Tab-separated table of C-alpha atoms in Angstrom:
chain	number	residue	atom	x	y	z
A	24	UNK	CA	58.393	21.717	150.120
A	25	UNK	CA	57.308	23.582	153.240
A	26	UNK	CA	57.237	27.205	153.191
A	27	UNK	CA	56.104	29.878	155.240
A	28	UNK	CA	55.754	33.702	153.896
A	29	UNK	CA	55.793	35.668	157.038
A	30	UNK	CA	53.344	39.423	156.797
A	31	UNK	CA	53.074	39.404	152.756
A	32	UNK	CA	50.611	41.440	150.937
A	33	UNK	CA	48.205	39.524	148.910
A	34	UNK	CA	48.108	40.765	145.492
A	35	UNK	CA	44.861	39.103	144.244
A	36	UNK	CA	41.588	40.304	142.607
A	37	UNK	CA	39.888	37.411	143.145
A	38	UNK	CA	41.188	36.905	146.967
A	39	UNK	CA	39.070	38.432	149.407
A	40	UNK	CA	42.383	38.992	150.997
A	41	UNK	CA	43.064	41.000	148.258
A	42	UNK	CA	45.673	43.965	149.342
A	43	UNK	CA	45.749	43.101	152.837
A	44	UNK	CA	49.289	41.442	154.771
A	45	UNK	CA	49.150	37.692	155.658
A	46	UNK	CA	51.168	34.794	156.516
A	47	UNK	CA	50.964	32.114	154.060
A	48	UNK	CA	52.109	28.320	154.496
A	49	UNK	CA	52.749	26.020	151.718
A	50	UNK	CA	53.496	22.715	152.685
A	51	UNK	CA	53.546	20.087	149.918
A	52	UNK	CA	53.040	22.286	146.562
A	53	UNK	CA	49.230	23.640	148.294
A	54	UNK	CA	48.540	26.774	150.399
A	55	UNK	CA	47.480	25.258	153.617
A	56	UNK	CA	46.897	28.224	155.777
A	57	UNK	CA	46.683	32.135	155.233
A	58	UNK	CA	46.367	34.059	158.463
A	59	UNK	CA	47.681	36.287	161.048
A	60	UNK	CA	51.040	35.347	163.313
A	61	UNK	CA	50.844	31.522	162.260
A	62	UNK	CA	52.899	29.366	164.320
A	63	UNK	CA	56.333	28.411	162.767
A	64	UNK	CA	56.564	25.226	164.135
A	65	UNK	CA	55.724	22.847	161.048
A	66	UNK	CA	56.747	25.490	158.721
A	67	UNK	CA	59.806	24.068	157.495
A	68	UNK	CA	61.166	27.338	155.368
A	69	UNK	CA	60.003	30.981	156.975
A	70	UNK	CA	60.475	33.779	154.272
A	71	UNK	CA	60.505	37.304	155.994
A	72	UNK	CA	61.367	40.821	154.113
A	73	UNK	CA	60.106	44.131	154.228
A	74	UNK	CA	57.902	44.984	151.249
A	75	UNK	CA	57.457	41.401	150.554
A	76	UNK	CA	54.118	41.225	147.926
A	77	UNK	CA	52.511	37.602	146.544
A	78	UNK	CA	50.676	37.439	143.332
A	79	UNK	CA	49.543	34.470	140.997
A	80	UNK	CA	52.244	32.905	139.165
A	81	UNK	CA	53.336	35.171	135.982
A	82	UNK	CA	52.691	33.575	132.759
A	83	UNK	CA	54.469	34.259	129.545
A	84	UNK	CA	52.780	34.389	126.393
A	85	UNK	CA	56.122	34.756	123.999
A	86	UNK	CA	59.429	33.337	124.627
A	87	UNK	CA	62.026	32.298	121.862
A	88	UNK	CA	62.942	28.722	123.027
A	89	UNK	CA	66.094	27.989	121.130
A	90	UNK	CA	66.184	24.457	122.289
A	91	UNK	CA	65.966	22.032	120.381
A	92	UNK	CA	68.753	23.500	117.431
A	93	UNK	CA	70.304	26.740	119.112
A	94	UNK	CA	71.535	25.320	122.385
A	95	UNK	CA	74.602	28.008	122.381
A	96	UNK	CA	72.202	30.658	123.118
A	97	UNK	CA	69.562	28.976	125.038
A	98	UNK	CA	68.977	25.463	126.411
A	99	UNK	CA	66.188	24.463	128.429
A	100	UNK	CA	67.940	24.671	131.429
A	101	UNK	CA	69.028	28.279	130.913
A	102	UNK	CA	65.753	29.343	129.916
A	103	UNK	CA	64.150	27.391	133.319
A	104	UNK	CA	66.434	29.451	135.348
A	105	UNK	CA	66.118	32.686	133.339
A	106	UNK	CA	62.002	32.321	133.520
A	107	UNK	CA	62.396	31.999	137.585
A	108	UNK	CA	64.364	35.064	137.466
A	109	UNK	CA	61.932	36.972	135.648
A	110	UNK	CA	59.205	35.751	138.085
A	111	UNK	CA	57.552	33.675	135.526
A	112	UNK	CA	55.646	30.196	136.319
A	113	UNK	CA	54.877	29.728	132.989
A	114	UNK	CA	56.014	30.648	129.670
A	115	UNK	CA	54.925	30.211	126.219
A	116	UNK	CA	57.413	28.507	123.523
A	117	UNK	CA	57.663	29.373	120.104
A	118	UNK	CA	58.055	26.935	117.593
A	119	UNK	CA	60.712	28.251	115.792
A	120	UNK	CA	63.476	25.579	116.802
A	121	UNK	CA	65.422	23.410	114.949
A	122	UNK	CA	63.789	20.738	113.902
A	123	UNK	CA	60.557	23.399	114.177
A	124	UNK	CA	57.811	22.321	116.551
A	125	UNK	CA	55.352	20.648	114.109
A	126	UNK	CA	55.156	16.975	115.933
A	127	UNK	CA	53.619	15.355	118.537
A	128	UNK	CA	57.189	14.251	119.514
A	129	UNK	CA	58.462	17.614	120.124
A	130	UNK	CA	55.933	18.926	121.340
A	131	UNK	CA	56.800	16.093	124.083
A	132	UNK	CA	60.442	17.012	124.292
A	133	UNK	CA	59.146	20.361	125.917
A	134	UNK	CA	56.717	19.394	128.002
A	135	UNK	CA	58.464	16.193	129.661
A	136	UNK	CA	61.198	18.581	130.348
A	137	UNK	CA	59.232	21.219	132.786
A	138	UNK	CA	57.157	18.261	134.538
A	139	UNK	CA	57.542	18.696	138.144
A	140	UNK	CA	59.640	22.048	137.528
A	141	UNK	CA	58.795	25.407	139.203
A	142	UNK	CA	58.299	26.625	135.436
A	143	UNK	CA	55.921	24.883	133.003
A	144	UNK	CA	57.028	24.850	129.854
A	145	UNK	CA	54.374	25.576	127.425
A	146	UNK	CA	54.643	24.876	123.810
A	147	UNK	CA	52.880	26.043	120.517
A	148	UNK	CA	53.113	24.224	117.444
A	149	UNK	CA	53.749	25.689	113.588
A	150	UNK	CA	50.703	26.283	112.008
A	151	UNK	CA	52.402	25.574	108.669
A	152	UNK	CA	54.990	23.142	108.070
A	153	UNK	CA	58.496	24.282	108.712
A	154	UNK	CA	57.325	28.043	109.468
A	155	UNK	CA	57.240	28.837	106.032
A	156	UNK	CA	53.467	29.818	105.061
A	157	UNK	CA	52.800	26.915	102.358
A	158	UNK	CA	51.702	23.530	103.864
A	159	UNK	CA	49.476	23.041	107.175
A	160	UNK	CA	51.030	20.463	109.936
A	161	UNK	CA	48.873	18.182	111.343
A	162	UNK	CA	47.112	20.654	113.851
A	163	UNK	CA	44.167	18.264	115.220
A	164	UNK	CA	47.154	15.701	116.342
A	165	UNK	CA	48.828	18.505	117.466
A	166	UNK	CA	45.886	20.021	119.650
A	167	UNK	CA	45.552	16.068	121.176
A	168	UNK	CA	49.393	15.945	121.933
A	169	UNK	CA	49.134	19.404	124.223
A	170	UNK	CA	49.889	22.377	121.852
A	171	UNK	CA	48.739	25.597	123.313
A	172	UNK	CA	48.044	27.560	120.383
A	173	UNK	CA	49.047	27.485	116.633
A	174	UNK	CA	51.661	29.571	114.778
A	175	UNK	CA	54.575	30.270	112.711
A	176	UNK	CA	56.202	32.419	115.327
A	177	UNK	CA	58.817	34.382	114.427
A	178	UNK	CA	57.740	34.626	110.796
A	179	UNK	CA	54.501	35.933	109.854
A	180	UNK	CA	51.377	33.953	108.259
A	181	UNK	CA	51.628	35.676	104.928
A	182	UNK	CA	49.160	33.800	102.898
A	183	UNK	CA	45.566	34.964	103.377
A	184	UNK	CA	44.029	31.495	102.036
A	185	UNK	CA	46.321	29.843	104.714
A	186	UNK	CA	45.005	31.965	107.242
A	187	UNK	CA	41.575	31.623	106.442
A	188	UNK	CA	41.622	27.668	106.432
A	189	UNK	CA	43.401	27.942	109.811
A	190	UNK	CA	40.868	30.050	111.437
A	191	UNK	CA	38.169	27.746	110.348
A	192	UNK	CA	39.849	24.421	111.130
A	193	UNK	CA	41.004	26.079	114.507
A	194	UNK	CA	37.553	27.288	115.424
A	195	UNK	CA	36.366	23.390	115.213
A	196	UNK	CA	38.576	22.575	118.255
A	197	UNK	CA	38.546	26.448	120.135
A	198	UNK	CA	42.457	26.697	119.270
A	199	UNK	CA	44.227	29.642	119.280
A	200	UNK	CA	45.948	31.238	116.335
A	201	UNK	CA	48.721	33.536	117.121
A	202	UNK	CA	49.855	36.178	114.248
A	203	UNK	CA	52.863	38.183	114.404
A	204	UNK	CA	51.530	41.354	111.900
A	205	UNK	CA	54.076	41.749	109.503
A	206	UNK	CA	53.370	42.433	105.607
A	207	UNK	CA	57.458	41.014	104.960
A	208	UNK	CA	57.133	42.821	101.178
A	209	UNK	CA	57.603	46.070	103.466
A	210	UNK	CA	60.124	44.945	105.632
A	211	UNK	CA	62.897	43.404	103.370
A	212	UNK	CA	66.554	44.835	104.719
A	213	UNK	CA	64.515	47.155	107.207
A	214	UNK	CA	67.005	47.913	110.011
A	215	UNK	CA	65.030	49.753	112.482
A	216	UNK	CA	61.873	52.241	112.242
A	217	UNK	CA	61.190	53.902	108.985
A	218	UNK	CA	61.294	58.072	109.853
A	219	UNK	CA	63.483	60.963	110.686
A	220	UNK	CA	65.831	58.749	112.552
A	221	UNK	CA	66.561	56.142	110.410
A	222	UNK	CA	66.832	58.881	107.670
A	223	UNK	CA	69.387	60.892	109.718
A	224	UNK	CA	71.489	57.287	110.764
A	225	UNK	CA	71.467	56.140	107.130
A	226	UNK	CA	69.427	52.935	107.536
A	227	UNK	CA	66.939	51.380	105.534
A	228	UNK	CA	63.621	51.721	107.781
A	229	UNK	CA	60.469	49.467	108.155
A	230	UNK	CA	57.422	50.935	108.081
A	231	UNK	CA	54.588	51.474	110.294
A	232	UNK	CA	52.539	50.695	107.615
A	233	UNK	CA	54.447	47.014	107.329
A	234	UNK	CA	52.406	45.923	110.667
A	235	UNK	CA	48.783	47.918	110.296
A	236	UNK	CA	48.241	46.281	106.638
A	237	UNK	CA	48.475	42.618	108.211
A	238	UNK	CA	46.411	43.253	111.270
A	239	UNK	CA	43.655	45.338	108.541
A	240	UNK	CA	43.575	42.144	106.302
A	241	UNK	CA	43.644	39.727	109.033
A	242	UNK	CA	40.506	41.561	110.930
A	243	UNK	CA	38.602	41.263	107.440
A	244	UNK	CA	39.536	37.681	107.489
A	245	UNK	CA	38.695	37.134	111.010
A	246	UNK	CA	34.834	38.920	110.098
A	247	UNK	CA	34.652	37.231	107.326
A	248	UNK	CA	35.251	33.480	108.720
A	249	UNK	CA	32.220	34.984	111.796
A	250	UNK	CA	29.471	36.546	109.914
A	251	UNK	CA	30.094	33.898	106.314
A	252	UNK	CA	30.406	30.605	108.571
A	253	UNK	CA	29.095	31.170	112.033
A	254	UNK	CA	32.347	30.553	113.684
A	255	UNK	CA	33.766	32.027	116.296
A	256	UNK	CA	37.745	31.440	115.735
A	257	UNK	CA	39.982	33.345	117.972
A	258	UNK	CA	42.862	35.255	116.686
A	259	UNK	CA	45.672	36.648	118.713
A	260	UNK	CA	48.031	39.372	117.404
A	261	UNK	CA	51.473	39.267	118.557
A	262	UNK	CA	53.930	42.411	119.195
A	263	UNK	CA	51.882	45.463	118.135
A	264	UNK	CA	53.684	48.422	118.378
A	265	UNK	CA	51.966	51.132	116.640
A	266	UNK	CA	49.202	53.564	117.265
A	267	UNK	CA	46.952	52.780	114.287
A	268	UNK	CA	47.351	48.654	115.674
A	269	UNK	CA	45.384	49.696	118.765
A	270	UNK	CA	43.070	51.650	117.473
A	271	UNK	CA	42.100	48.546	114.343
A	272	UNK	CA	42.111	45.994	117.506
A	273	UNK	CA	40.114	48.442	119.744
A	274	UNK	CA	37.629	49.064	117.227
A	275	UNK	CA	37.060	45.149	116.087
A	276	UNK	CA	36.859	44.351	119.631
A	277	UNK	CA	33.889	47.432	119.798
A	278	UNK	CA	32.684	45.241	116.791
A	279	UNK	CA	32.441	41.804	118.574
A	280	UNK	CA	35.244	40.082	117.188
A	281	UNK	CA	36.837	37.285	119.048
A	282	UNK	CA	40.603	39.245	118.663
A	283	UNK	CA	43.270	40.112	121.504
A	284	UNK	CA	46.559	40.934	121.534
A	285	UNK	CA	50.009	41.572	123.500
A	286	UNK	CA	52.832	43.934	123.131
A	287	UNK	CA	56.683	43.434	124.387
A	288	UNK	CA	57.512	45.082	127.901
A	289	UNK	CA	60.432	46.886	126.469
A	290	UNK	CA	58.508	48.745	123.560
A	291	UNK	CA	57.115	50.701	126.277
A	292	UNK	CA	61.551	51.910	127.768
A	293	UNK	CA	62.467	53.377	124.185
A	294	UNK	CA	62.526	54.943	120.887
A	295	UNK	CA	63.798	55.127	117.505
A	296	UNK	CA	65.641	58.139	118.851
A	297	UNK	CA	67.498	55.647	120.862
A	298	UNK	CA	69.177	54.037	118.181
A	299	UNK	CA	71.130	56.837	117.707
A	300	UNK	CA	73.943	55.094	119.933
A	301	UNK	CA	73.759	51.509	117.621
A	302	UNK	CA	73.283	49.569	120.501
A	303	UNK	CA	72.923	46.281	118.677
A	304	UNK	CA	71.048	44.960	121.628
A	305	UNK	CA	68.282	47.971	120.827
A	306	UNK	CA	67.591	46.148	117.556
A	307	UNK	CA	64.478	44.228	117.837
A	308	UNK	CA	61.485	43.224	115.386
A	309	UNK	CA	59.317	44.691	115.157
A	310	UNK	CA	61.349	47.880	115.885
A	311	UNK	CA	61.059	51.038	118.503
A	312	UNK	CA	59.036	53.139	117.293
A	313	UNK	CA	59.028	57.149	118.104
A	314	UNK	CA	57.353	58.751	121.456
A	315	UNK	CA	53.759	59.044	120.465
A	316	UNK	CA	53.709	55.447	119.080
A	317	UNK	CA	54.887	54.470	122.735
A	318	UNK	CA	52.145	56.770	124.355
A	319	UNK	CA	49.709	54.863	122.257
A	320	UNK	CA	50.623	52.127	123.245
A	321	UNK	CA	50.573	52.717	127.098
A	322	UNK	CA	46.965	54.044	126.454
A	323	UNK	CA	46.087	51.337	124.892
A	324	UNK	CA	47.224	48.729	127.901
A	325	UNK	CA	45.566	50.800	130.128
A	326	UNK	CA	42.222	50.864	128.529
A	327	UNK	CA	42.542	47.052	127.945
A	328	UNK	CA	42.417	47.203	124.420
A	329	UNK	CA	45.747	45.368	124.596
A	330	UNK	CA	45.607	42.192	126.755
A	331	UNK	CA	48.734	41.102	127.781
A	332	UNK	CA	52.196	41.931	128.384
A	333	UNK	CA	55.114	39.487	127.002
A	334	UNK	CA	58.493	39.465	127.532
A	335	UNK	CA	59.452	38.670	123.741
A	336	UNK	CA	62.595	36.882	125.168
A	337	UNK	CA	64.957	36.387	121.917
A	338	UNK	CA	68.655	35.269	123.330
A	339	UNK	CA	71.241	35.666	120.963
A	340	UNK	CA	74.386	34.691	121.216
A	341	UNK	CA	77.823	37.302	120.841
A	342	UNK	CA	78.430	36.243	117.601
A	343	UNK	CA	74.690	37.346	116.346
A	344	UNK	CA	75.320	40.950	118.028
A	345	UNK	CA	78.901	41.413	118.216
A	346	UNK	CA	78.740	43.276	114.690
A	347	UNK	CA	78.197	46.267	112.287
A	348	UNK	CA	74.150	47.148	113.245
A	349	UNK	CA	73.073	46.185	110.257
A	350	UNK	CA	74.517	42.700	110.019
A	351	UNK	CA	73.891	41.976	113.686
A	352	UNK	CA	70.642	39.920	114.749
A	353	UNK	CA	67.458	40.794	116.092
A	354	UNK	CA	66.186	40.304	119.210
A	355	UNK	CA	66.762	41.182	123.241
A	356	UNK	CA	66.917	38.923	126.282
A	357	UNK	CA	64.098	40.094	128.112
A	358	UNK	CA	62.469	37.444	130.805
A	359	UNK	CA	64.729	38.307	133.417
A	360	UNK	CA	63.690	41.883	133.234
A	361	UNK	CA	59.992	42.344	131.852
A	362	UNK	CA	58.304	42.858	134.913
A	363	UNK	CA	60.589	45.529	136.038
A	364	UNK	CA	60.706	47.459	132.652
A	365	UNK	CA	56.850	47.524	132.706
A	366	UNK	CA	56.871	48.957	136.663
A	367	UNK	CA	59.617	51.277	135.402
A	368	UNK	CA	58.600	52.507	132.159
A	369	UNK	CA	54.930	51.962	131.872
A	370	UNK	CA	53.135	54.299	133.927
A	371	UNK	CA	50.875	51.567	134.717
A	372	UNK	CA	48.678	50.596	138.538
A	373	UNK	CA	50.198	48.220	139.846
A	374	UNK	CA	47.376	46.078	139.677
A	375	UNK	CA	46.903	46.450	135.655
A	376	UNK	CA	51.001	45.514	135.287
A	377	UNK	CA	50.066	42.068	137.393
A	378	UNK	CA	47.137	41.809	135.531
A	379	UNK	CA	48.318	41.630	132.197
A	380	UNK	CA	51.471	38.987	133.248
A	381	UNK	CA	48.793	36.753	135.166
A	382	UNK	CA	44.718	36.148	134.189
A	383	UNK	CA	45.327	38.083	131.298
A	384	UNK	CA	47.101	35.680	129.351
A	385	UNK	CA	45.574	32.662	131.113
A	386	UNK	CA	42.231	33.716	129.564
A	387	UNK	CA	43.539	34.504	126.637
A	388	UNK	CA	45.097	30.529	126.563
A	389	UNK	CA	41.718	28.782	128.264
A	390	UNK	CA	43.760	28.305	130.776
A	391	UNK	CA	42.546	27.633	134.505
A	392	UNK	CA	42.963	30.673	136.641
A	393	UNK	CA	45.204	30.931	139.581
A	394	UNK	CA	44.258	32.299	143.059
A	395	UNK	CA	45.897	32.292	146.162
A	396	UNK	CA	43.647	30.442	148.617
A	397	UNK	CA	43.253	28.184	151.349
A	398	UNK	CA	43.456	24.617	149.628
A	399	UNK	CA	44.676	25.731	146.524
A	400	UNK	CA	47.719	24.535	144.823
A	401	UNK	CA	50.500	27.019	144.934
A	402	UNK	CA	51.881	28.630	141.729
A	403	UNK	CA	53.491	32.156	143.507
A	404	UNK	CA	55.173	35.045	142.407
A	405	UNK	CA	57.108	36.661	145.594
A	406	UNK	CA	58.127	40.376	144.806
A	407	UNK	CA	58.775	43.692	145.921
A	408	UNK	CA	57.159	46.032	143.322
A	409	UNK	CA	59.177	49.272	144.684
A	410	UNK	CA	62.435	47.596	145.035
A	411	UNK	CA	65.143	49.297	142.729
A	412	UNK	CA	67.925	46.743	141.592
A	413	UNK	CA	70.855	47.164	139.103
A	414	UNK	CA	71.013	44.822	136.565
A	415	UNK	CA	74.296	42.871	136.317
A	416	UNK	CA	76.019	40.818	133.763
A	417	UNK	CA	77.130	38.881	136.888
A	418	UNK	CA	73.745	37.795	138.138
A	419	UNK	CA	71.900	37.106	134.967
A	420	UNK	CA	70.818	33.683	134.204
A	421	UNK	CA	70.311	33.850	130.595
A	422	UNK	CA	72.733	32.488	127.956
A	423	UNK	CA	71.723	35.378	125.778
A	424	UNK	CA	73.625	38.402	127.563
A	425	UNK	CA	71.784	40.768	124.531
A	426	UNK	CA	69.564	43.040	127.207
A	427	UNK	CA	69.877	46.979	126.610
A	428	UNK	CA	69.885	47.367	130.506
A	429	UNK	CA	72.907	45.677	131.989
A	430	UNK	CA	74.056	48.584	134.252
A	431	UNK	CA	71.226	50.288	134.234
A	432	UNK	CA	68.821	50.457	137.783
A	433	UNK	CA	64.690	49.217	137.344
A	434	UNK	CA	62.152	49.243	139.784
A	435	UNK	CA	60.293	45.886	140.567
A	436	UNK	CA	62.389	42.961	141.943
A	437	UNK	CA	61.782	39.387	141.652
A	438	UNK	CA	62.609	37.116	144.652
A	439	UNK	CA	61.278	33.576	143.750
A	440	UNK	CA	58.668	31.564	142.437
A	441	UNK	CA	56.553	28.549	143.833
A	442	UNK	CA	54.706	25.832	141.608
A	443	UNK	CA	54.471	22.650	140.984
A	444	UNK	CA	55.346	21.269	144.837
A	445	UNK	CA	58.615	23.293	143.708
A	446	UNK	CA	60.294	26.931	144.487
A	447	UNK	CA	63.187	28.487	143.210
A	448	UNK	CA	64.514	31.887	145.309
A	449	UNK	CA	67.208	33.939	144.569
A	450	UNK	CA	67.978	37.352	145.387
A	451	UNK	CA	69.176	38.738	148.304
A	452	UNK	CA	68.322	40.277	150.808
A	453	UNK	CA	65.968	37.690	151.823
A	454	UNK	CA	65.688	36.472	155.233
A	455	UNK	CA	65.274	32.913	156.030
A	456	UNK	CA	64.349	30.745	158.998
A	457	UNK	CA	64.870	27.088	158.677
């Protein structure tokens, strides 16, 4: 690979070149030269476009794999193609496949698969065996064999004795344990958010109080396992969505706790009020919640109380949508679009969007950050943050066509990805010198 970027802007906190246009050669997978008016002549690949912007790769923190068990509405090589779309490096896998991730085996059927790929695959492992809450898997084995962090997922670690044990077995090795807050007692044949809305449309409604309950015992749990046994375990909540969420997180995180957590793009584009249409592809867990849980929301990603940004990416296929709202599936296809629905919807800086998709999560993982400098190995995202694009069934790369904003125009386009001695571009209109 030998690339040139021809008068990009740097978008890099910890570049000195941070803000400012360069050209930027990549020749063999490693930034070899940043400058002004470099010579073309061994560049191999020159990339020239108005607006053109470079950050650190994007990185993922939840993405619904499908693969192994659900091929029809992801494989890997969808997902590969759908992640480059989206801008992302590296993403995050679930374990909820089928067989589950609980083995050192598949845990190696991911990450063989993204070796030498533009996007790293990278999995988690089930904290309990089979997803279900009842029986730990083998987590030390696990941890040797490359997991990422621990947890059940889609479903929610229900047991407070399981979750107890795993923070204290976790904090031995400085894993991660990722909790989607749910309390499922509350949620049982919950179609979408539980207030005026879903009493006006008819539909059974899950309540606020389903998530806040979880993350309230979980917190006690997490103090309890720091002040009764000196550890320090770190616990991650998945997907919060409500206002009284940010402010328990904010306030254990004024406490000291070791605590983060990330919220879906597309929680900050709509509302319950949305439903109103039953657009299947609007039904997502946990739900949309009204306006002023949204503005909380934003506040709370802007005062870094939340500390990441995911794209939540659930494919489904027509079969799982295709129906009556309350017998479809949950879940939207989201990595193709998460960047844009933040820049669109979030009323975010620019540099607090990138932030959260890049060193954000990396920290949050232990993972080594990525700059763009002289020597460095490349892992690029190339963008234009004020680009508008229309989103078309046509173009997108996902086998999950379940996305609320097919036809509809977002601000923030993608044009490729470098990593890994690999780069995958795409969109048009890109200008290119060989």
């Amino acid at each position: 690979m030998n690339l040139l970027f021809r008068s990009a802007r740097i978008l890099d906190p910890h570049s000195p070149l941070h803000g400012q246009l360069a050209d930027v050669w990549i020749e063999d997978g490693v930034i070899r030269k940043i400058g002004q008016n470099l010579s073309s002549a061994s560049a191999g690949q020159e990339i020239n476009v108005p607006g053109l912007c470079l950050s650190p790769g994007w990185c993922d923190l939840r993405v619904h794999a499908k693969d192994p068990g659900y091929e029809s509405k992801e494989d890997l090589y969808s997902l590969k193609r759908a992640a480059a779309a989206g801008g992302f490096t590296e993403i995050v896998l679930l374990p909820n496949t089928k067989p589950v991730i609980q083995s050192k085996e598949s845990l190696n059927y991911i990450r063989r698969f993204s070796e030498q790929q533009a996007v790293q695959f990278l999995p988690t492992a089930a904290l309990t065996l089979g997803c279900d809450g009842k029986d730990f898997t083998e987590m030390l084995d696990l941890h040797h064999a490359g997991a990422v962090a621990y947890t059940d997922g889609e479903e929610p670690i229900w047991n407070p004795d399981i979750l107890l044990k795993s923070l204290q077995y976790l904090a031995q090795v400085n894993g991660l344990l990722i909790q989607r807050p749910e309390e499922p007692s509350l949620t049982v044949h919950g179609q979408m958010h539980e207030g005026q809305v879903s009493t006006l449309l008819g539909m059974r409604g899950i309540p606020t109080m389903a998530e806040e309950l979880m993350i309230q015992r979980d917190l006690r749990l997490l103090e309890y396992a720091v002040e009764t046994f000196d550890l320090r375990p770190r616990l991650h909540f998945s997907l919060v969505s409500t206002a009284r969420s940010v402010e328990l997180i904010r306030q254990a995180k004024a406490q000291g706790l070791p605590v983060t957590c990330d919220t879906a793009a597309h929680y900050l584009a709509f509302t319950d009020a949305d439903l109103v249409s039953f657009d299947t592809n609007l039904k997502v867990m946990p739900p949309f919640r009204p306006a002023e849980e949204v503005a909380a929301l934003k506040a709370g990603l802007a005062d870094g109380t939340i500390d990441a940004l995911v794209s939540d990416h659930y494919p489904q296929d027509a079969e799982s949508k295709n129906l009556e709202f309350d017998l479809a599936d949950f879940g939207i296809s989201s990595l193709e679009t998460a960047f844009a629905t933040a820049i669109t919807y979030g009323d975010l800086e620019l540099d607090t969007v990138l932030a959260l998709f890049t060193s954000h999560p990396r920290s949050i993982l232990k993972r080594s950050p990525v700059t763009i400098a002289e020597g460095q190995v490349a892992q690029l995202t190339a963008f234009n943050p004020d680009e508008e694009w229309t989103v078309s069934a046509a173009e997108w790369k996902s086998k999950g066509k379940n996305t609320p904003f097919l036809g509809k125009t977002l601000r923030g386009k993608v044009y490729g990805i470098v990593n890994q001695g690999k780069s995958t571009f795409h969109s048009q209109p890109l200008s290119f010198k060989v």
